[in-house]
Short mmCIF file of C-alpha atoms and ligand atoms in Angstrom, two decimals:
data_model
loop_
_atom_site.label_atom_id
_atom_site.label_comp_id
_atom_site.label_asym_id
_atom_site.label_seq_id
_atom_site.Cartn_x
_atom_site.Cartn_y
_atom_site.Cartn_z
CA MET A 1189 -6.79 69.48 -44.86
CA GLU A 1190 -9.30 72.33 -44.91
CA LEU A 1191 -9.68 74.54 -41.85
CA GLN A 1192 -13.33 73.49 -41.49
CA MET A 1193 -12.22 69.83 -41.38
CA TRP A 1194 -9.72 70.62 -38.64
CA LYS A 1195 -12.44 72.38 -36.64
CA GLU A 1196 -14.66 69.29 -36.91
CA ILE A 1197 -11.83 66.96 -35.94
CA LEU A 1198 -10.79 69.10 -32.99
CA ASN A 1199 -14.32 69.72 -31.67
CA PRO A 1200 -14.54 66.62 -29.38
CA TYR A 1201 -10.99 67.30 -28.11
CA ASP A 1202 -12.07 70.85 -27.23
CA LEU A 1203 -15.09 69.55 -25.37
CA ALA A 1204 -13.05 66.92 -23.51
CA VAL A 1205 -10.52 69.53 -22.35
CA ASP A 1206 -13.32 71.86 -21.22
CA GLU A 1207 -15.18 69.10 -19.34
CA LEU A 1208 -12.08 67.66 -17.66
CA THR A 1209 -10.84 71.11 -16.64
CA VAL A 1210 -14.18 71.72 -14.89
CA LYS A 1211 -14.12 68.26 -13.26
CA PHE A 1212 -10.57 68.53 -11.89
CA ASN A 1213 -11.17 72.10 -10.70
CA HIS A 1214 -14.27 70.86 -8.94
CA MET A 1215 -12.16 68.24 -7.14
CA ILE A 1216 -10.01 71.06 -5.72
CA LYS A 1217 -13.19 72.85 -4.55
CA GLU A 1218 -14.54 69.67 -2.93
CA TYR A 1219 -11.34 69.21 -0.92
CA GLN A 1220 -11.35 72.85 0.14
CA ARG A 1221 -15.04 72.84 1.13
CA ASN A 1222 -14.41 69.80 3.30
CA GLY A 1223 -11.50 71.57 4.98
CA MET A 1224 -9.04 69.11 3.44
CA TYR A 1225 -5.71 69.59 1.72
CA SER A 1226 -6.08 69.28 -2.06
CA PRO A 1227 -3.43 67.14 -3.80
CA ILE A 1228 -4.11 69.18 -6.95
CA GLU A 1229 -2.87 72.75 -6.85
CA GLN A 1230 -3.75 73.92 -10.34
CA VAL A 1231 -5.45 72.59 -13.48
CA LEU A 1232 -4.39 73.56 -16.98
CA GLY A 1233 -5.87 72.36 -20.24
CA ARG A 1234 -5.13 72.81 -23.91
CA VAL A 1235 -5.91 71.40 -27.34
CA LYS A 1236 -2.74 71.02 -29.41
CA SER A 1237 -2.50 73.72 -32.07
CA ILE A 1238 -2.98 72.62 -35.70
CA SER A 1239 0.64 73.53 -36.51
CA SER A 1240 1.95 71.44 -33.57
CA ILE A 1241 -0.21 68.50 -34.66
CA ILE A 1242 1.15 68.69 -38.22
CA GLU A 1243 4.72 69.11 -36.94
CA LYS A 1244 4.45 66.09 -34.62
CA ALA A 1245 2.76 63.97 -37.33
CA GLN A 1246 5.59 64.77 -39.76
CA LYS A 1247 8.23 64.04 -37.12
CA LYS A 1248 6.65 60.66 -36.38
CA ASN A 1249 5.84 59.85 -40.05
CA ILE A 1250 2.11 59.71 -39.35
CA GLU A 1251 -0.18 60.13 -42.34
CA MET A 1252 -2.73 62.94 -42.01
CA ASP A 1253 -5.74 60.59 -42.05
CA LYS A 1254 -4.18 58.53 -39.22
CA ILE A 1255 -3.65 61.46 -36.85
CA GLN A 1256 -6.65 60.74 -34.64
CA GLU A 1257 -5.64 57.11 -34.01
CA SER A 1258 -1.92 57.81 -33.70
CA LEU A 1259 -1.61 61.04 -31.72
CA GLU A 1260 -2.69 60.63 -28.13
CA ASP A 1261 -1.92 64.11 -26.87
CA ILE A 1262 -4.18 66.27 -29.05
CA ALA A 1263 -6.20 66.87 -25.88
CA GLY A 1264 -3.98 67.60 -22.89
CA ILE A 1265 -4.67 68.24 -19.23
CA ARG A 1266 -1.90 69.26 -16.85
CA LEU A 1267 -2.37 68.81 -13.12
CA ILE A 1268 0.09 70.72 -10.97
CA CYS A 1269 0.79 69.46 -7.45
CA GLN A 1270 2.79 70.85 -4.54
CA PHE A 1271 4.55 67.63 -3.55
CA ILE A 1272 5.71 64.42 -5.25
CA ASP A 1273 3.47 62.30 -2.97
CA ASP A 1274 0.48 64.30 -4.21
CA ILE A 1275 1.22 63.15 -7.77
CA TYR A 1276 0.72 59.50 -6.82
CA THR A 1277 -2.43 60.40 -4.85
CA VAL A 1278 -3.79 62.06 -8.00
CA VAL A 1279 -2.80 59.02 -10.10
CA ASP A 1280 -4.89 56.83 -7.73
CA LEU A 1281 -7.80 59.26 -7.92
CA ILE A 1282 -7.72 59.00 -11.73
CA ARG A 1283 -7.42 55.19 -11.64
CA ASN A 1284 -10.60 55.03 -9.52
CA ARG A 1285 -12.73 57.25 -11.75
CA LYS A 1286 -15.61 55.76 -13.69
CA ASP A 1287 -15.76 58.47 -16.36
CA MET A 1288 -12.38 57.64 -17.93
CA THR A 1289 -10.42 54.49 -18.71
CA ILE A 1290 -6.67 54.33 -18.43
CA LYS A 1291 -4.97 53.31 -21.67
CA SER A 1292 -1.35 53.72 -20.60
CA GLU A 1293 0.88 55.26 -17.95
CA LYS A 1294 4.45 56.58 -18.03
CA ASP A 1295 6.29 57.39 -14.84
CA TYR A 1296 9.00 59.87 -15.80
CA ILE A 1297 9.54 60.63 -12.11
CA THR A 1298 10.88 57.23 -11.14
CA HIS A 1299 12.39 56.98 -14.63
CA GLN A 1300 13.56 60.53 -15.31
CA LYS A 1301 14.16 61.24 -19.01
CA ALA A 1302 17.73 61.74 -20.22
CA SER A 1303 16.80 65.39 -20.89
CA GLY A 1304 16.08 65.79 -17.14
CA TYR A 1305 12.30 65.88 -17.75
CA ARG A 1306 10.12 64.63 -14.88
CA SER A 1307 6.37 64.15 -14.91
CA TYR A 1308 3.74 61.40 -14.64
CA HIS A 1309 1.81 60.82 -17.87
CA ILE A 1310 -1.50 59.01 -18.15
CA ILE A 1311 -3.38 58.48 -21.40
CA VAL A 1312 -7.09 58.07 -20.65
CA LEU A 1313 -9.94 57.27 -22.98
CA TYR A 1314 -12.73 59.77 -22.40
CA SER A 1315 -16.18 59.96 -24.01
CA VAL A 1316 -17.90 63.19 -24.99
CA GLU A 1317 -21.37 63.78 -26.39
CA THR A 1318 -21.30 65.88 -29.56
CA ILE A 1319 -24.10 66.74 -31.99
CA SER A 1320 -22.83 63.89 -34.18
CA GLY A 1321 -22.95 61.36 -31.35
CA THR A 1322 -20.64 59.92 -28.69
CA LYS A 1323 -16.93 60.23 -29.41
CA THR A 1324 -14.32 58.43 -27.33
CA ILE A 1325 -10.94 60.08 -27.58
CA PRO A 1326 -7.54 59.80 -25.88
CA VAL A 1327 -6.54 62.57 -23.46
CA GLU A 1328 -3.02 62.96 -22.12
CA ILE A 1329 -2.94 63.91 -18.45
CA GLN A 1330 0.44 65.19 -17.28
CA ILE A 1331 0.83 65.31 -13.50
CA ARG A 1332 3.81 67.16 -12.10
CA THR A 1333 5.00 69.37 -9.26
CA LEU A 1334 5.41 73.13 -9.51
CA ALA A 1335 9.19 72.64 -9.76
CA MET A 1336 8.86 70.01 -12.53
CA ASN A 1337 6.49 72.29 -14.41
CA PHE A 1338 8.82 75.26 -14.14
CA TRP A 1339 11.76 73.24 -15.48
CA ALA A 1340 9.72 71.68 -18.32
CA ILE A 1341 8.38 75.05 -19.50
CA ILE A 1342 11.87 76.57 -19.62
CA GLU A 1343 13.38 73.53 -21.35
CA HIS A 1344 10.53 73.40 -23.86
CA SER A 1345 10.98 77.03 -24.85
CA LEU A 1346 14.76 76.62 -25.14
CA GLN A 1347 14.30 73.53 -27.36
CA TYR A 1348 11.93 75.62 -29.48
CA LYS A 1349 14.37 78.53 -29.67
CA TYR A 1350 17.35 76.36 -30.64
CA LEU A 1351 15.23 74.00 -32.84
CA GLY A 1352 16.22 71.04 -30.69
CA ASN A 1353 19.99 71.67 -30.99
CA LEU A 1354 20.81 73.08 -27.58
CA PRO A 1355 24.29 74.65 -27.25
CA GLU A 1356 26.53 72.89 -24.73
CA HIS A 1357 26.40 75.68 -22.10
CA VAL A 1358 22.56 75.70 -22.21
CA ARG A 1359 22.49 71.90 -21.95
CA GLN A 1360 24.76 72.08 -18.91
CA SER A 1361 22.59 74.75 -17.26
CA LEU A 1362 19.52 72.59 -17.83
CA ASN A 1363 21.31 69.61 -16.24
CA VAL A 1364 22.24 71.67 -13.20
CA SER A 1365 18.71 73.04 -12.88
CA ALA A 1366 17.23 69.55 -13.35
CA ASN A 1367 19.28 68.42 -10.33
CA ALA A 1368 18.08 71.49 -8.43
CA MET A 1369 14.48 70.62 -9.35
CA VAL A 1370 14.91 67.09 -7.89
CA ALA A 1371 16.56 68.50 -4.75
CA LEU A 1372 13.79 71.09 -4.31
CA ASP A 1373 11.04 68.48 -4.62
CA ASP A 1374 12.82 66.17 -2.16
CA GLU A 1375 13.26 69.04 0.29
CA MET A 1376 9.60 69.97 -0.06
CA SER A 1377 8.60 66.35 0.58
CA GLU A 1378 10.28 66.67 3.99
CA ILE A 1379 8.12 69.71 4.75
CA HIS A 1380 5.08 67.78 3.50
CA ASP A 1381 5.66 65.16 6.20
CA GLU A 1382 5.95 67.90 8.82
CA ILE A 1383 2.68 69.47 7.67
CA VAL A 1384 0.91 66.12 7.89
CA ASP A 1385 2.43 65.57 11.36
CA SER A 1386 1.25 68.95 12.57
CA GLN A 1387 -2.22 68.36 11.13
CA ASN A 1388 -2.37 65.05 13.01
CA PHE A 1389 -1.13 66.79 16.16
CA TYR A 1390 -4.04 69.26 16.00
CA LEU A 1391 -6.46 66.43 15.30
CA VAL A 1392 -5.25 64.58 18.44
CA LYS A 1393 -5.61 67.77 20.49
CA ALA A 1394 -9.11 68.43 19.12
CA ASN A 1395 -10.19 64.89 20.02
CA ILE A 1396 -8.85 65.16 23.59
CA VAL A 1397 -10.59 68.52 24.08
CA SER A 1398 -13.82 67.05 22.76
CA ASP A 1399 -13.49 64.11 25.24
CA ILE A 1400 -12.84 66.52 28.13
CA LEU A 1401 -15.91 68.60 27.27
CA GLY A 1402 -18.00 65.44 27.05
CA ASN A 1403 -16.71 64.32 30.48
CA ILE A 1404 -17.43 67.72 32.06
CA GLN A 1405 -20.93 67.67 30.58
CA ASN A 1406 -21.57 64.24 32.14
CA LEU A 1407 -20.16 65.39 35.51
CA TYR A 1408 -22.75 68.21 35.54
CA LYS A 1409 -25.38 65.53 36.18
CA VAL A 1410 -23.63 64.00 39.21
CA ALA A 1411 -21.00 66.32 40.72
CA ASN A 1412 -21.72 69.36 42.91
CA LYS A 1413 -21.57 72.87 41.44
CA GLN A 1414 -18.35 73.87 43.23
CA GLU A 1415 -16.49 70.82 41.94
CA ILE A 1416 -17.69 71.50 38.40
CA ILE A 1417 -16.47 75.12 38.63
CA ARG A 1418 -13.07 73.92 39.90
CA ILE A 1419 -12.79 71.38 37.06
CA GLN A 1420 -13.79 73.96 34.46
CA ASP A 1421 -11.26 76.52 35.75
CA GLU A 1422 -8.53 73.91 35.74
CA PHE A 1423 -9.48 72.95 32.17
CA TYR A 1424 -9.29 76.58 30.94
CA GLU A 1425 -5.88 76.97 32.60
CA ILE A 1426 -4.45 73.82 30.99
CA TYR A 1427 -6.08 74.63 27.66
CA GLU A 1428 -4.41 78.05 27.61
CA GLU A 1429 -1.01 76.43 28.24
CA GLY A 1430 -1.62 74.40 25.05
CA ASP A 1431 0.27 71.34 26.35
CA VAL A 1432 -1.37 68.27 24.76
CA GLY A 1433 0.31 65.93 27.30
CA LYS A 1434 -1.24 67.88 30.21
CA LEU A 1435 -4.64 67.93 28.50
CA ASP A 1436 -4.44 64.15 28.07
CA GLN A 1437 -3.46 63.73 31.73
CA PHE A 1438 -6.35 65.98 32.81
CA ASN A 1439 -8.76 63.94 30.69
CA LYS A 1440 -7.59 60.74 32.40
CA GLN A 1441 -8.19 62.36 35.82
CA LEU A 1442 -11.73 63.24 34.71
CA ASP A 1443 -12.25 59.62 33.66
CA ILE A 1444 -11.23 58.52 37.20
CA ILE A 1445 -13.57 61.10 38.82
CA ALA A 1446 -16.44 59.98 36.56
CA GLU A 1447 -15.68 56.34 37.43
CA GLY A 1448 -15.82 57.25 41.17
CA TYR A 1449 -19.29 58.75 40.75
CA ARG A 1450 -20.46 55.72 38.77
CA ALA A 1451 -19.25 53.38 41.58
CA GLN A 1452 -20.98 55.57 44.20
CA ALA A 1453 -24.24 55.40 42.25
CA LEU A 1454 -24.05 51.60 42.19
CA ASN A 1455 -23.58 51.29 45.97
P1 LIG B 724 3.89 69.77 -26.34
O1 LIG B 724 4.06 70.99 -27.16
O2 LIG B 724 4.13 70.01 -24.91
O3 LIG B 724 2.59 69.09 -26.59
P2 LIG B 724 7.50 62.12 -27.93
O4 LIG B 724 6.58 63.29 -27.92
O5 LIG B 724 7.93 61.69 -29.28
O6 LIG B 724 8.64 62.28 -26.95
P3 LIG B 724 5.28 60.62 -26.93
O7 LIG B 724 5.13 59.15 -26.99
O8 LIG B 724 4.31 61.43 -27.69
O9 LIG B 724 6.75 60.88 -27.37
O10 LIG B 724 5.11 61.04 -25.46
P4 LIG B 724 5.95 61.44 -24.23
O11 LIG B 724 7.38 61.10 -24.29
O12 LIG B 724 5.20 60.89 -23.09
O13 LIG B 724 5.86 63.04 -24.28
C1 LIG B 724 4.70 63.73 -24.58
C2 LIG B 724 4.74 65.12 -24.02
O14 LIG B 724 5.47 65.15 -22.78
C3 LIG B 724 5.47 66.12 -24.89
O15 LIG B 724 4.58 66.59 -25.86
C4 LIG B 724 5.84 67.19 -23.87
O16 LIG B 724 4.72 67.97 -23.49
C5 LIG B 724 6.23 66.35 -22.67
N1 LIG B 724 7.65 65.99 -22.72
C6 LIG B 724 8.18 64.77 -22.93
N2 LIG B 724 9.52 64.81 -22.87
C7 LIG B 724 9.85 66.09 -22.60
C8 LIG B 724 11.12 66.75 -22.39
O17 LIG B 724 12.19 66.18 -22.45
N3 LIG B 724 11.05 68.10 -22.13
C9 LIG B 724 9.87 68.77 -22.03
N4 LIG B 724 9.93 70.08 -21.74
N5 LIG B 724 8.69 68.17 -22.22
C10 LIG B 724 8.67 66.84 -22.50
P5 LIG B 724 5.13 67.32 -27.16
O18 LIG B 724 4.20 67.02 -28.28
O19 LIG B 724 6.56 66.98 -27.40
O20 LIG B 724 5.07 68.84 -26.82
#
């Protein structure tokens, strides 16, 4: 096939990778701007090189004119996450999108490959507008953790170096490091839970403080100045201690005081 032909064939794949890279990067920005944790850490995109396409087509006995229908990973997006749970969050985000349709999914995390490879693969059908009209093409989205990505990159380059015939000692090292990768991700998942817990803890504290401030504001209307000053001083003292239990207790006391004033007003 002539180089010009390749360029024409690869053009929509190029566009799809560019567009999807922008879209997924924008998701990260949206999370950050809203002060939220982003399940996506990094977005990478690539169009398979012509030599890799030819190599894969030969390996799979695909005729050159059938490449576009038969190869689903000419356009590839890689989404890197911090934690395993994030991967499944990202999978759900993709499932809910209206600008792509899921063609197939492979969960190599639950079903780790014999090589040790772990990753979640989704083939989506994605439409791009080119000067010759709308083209709908498959895009392979690989979703994996930092640890999974590290292992896969190393293994891939070793496979390349040894032309797929890994010496026994290299194979063993890759097995050991694959186990380490699983252990690292599991360990990190534990920390993930702790982070979520601590975020919830701060949310609870923020809500109690907001209730207290609302209560004090309401008491301004009914209580005398000296009592308000006493309540405020007590609040600052407890707040500085940082004990959420004490803040909650204090808030309940304020509720009782406010209730007392309400009852007085009714009599
Ligand atoms: P590249 O250079 O990364 O694009 P097949 O490729 O024949 O195994 P299939 O159906 O195309 O099968 O898809 P599969 O198994 O989902 O794998 C597609 C891609 O996943 C591969 O593309 C790799 O990127 C990655 N992958 C799958 N298995 C392994 C593995 O054992 N080790 C590593 N490092 N990566 C893997 P390509 O075209 O092989 O390579």
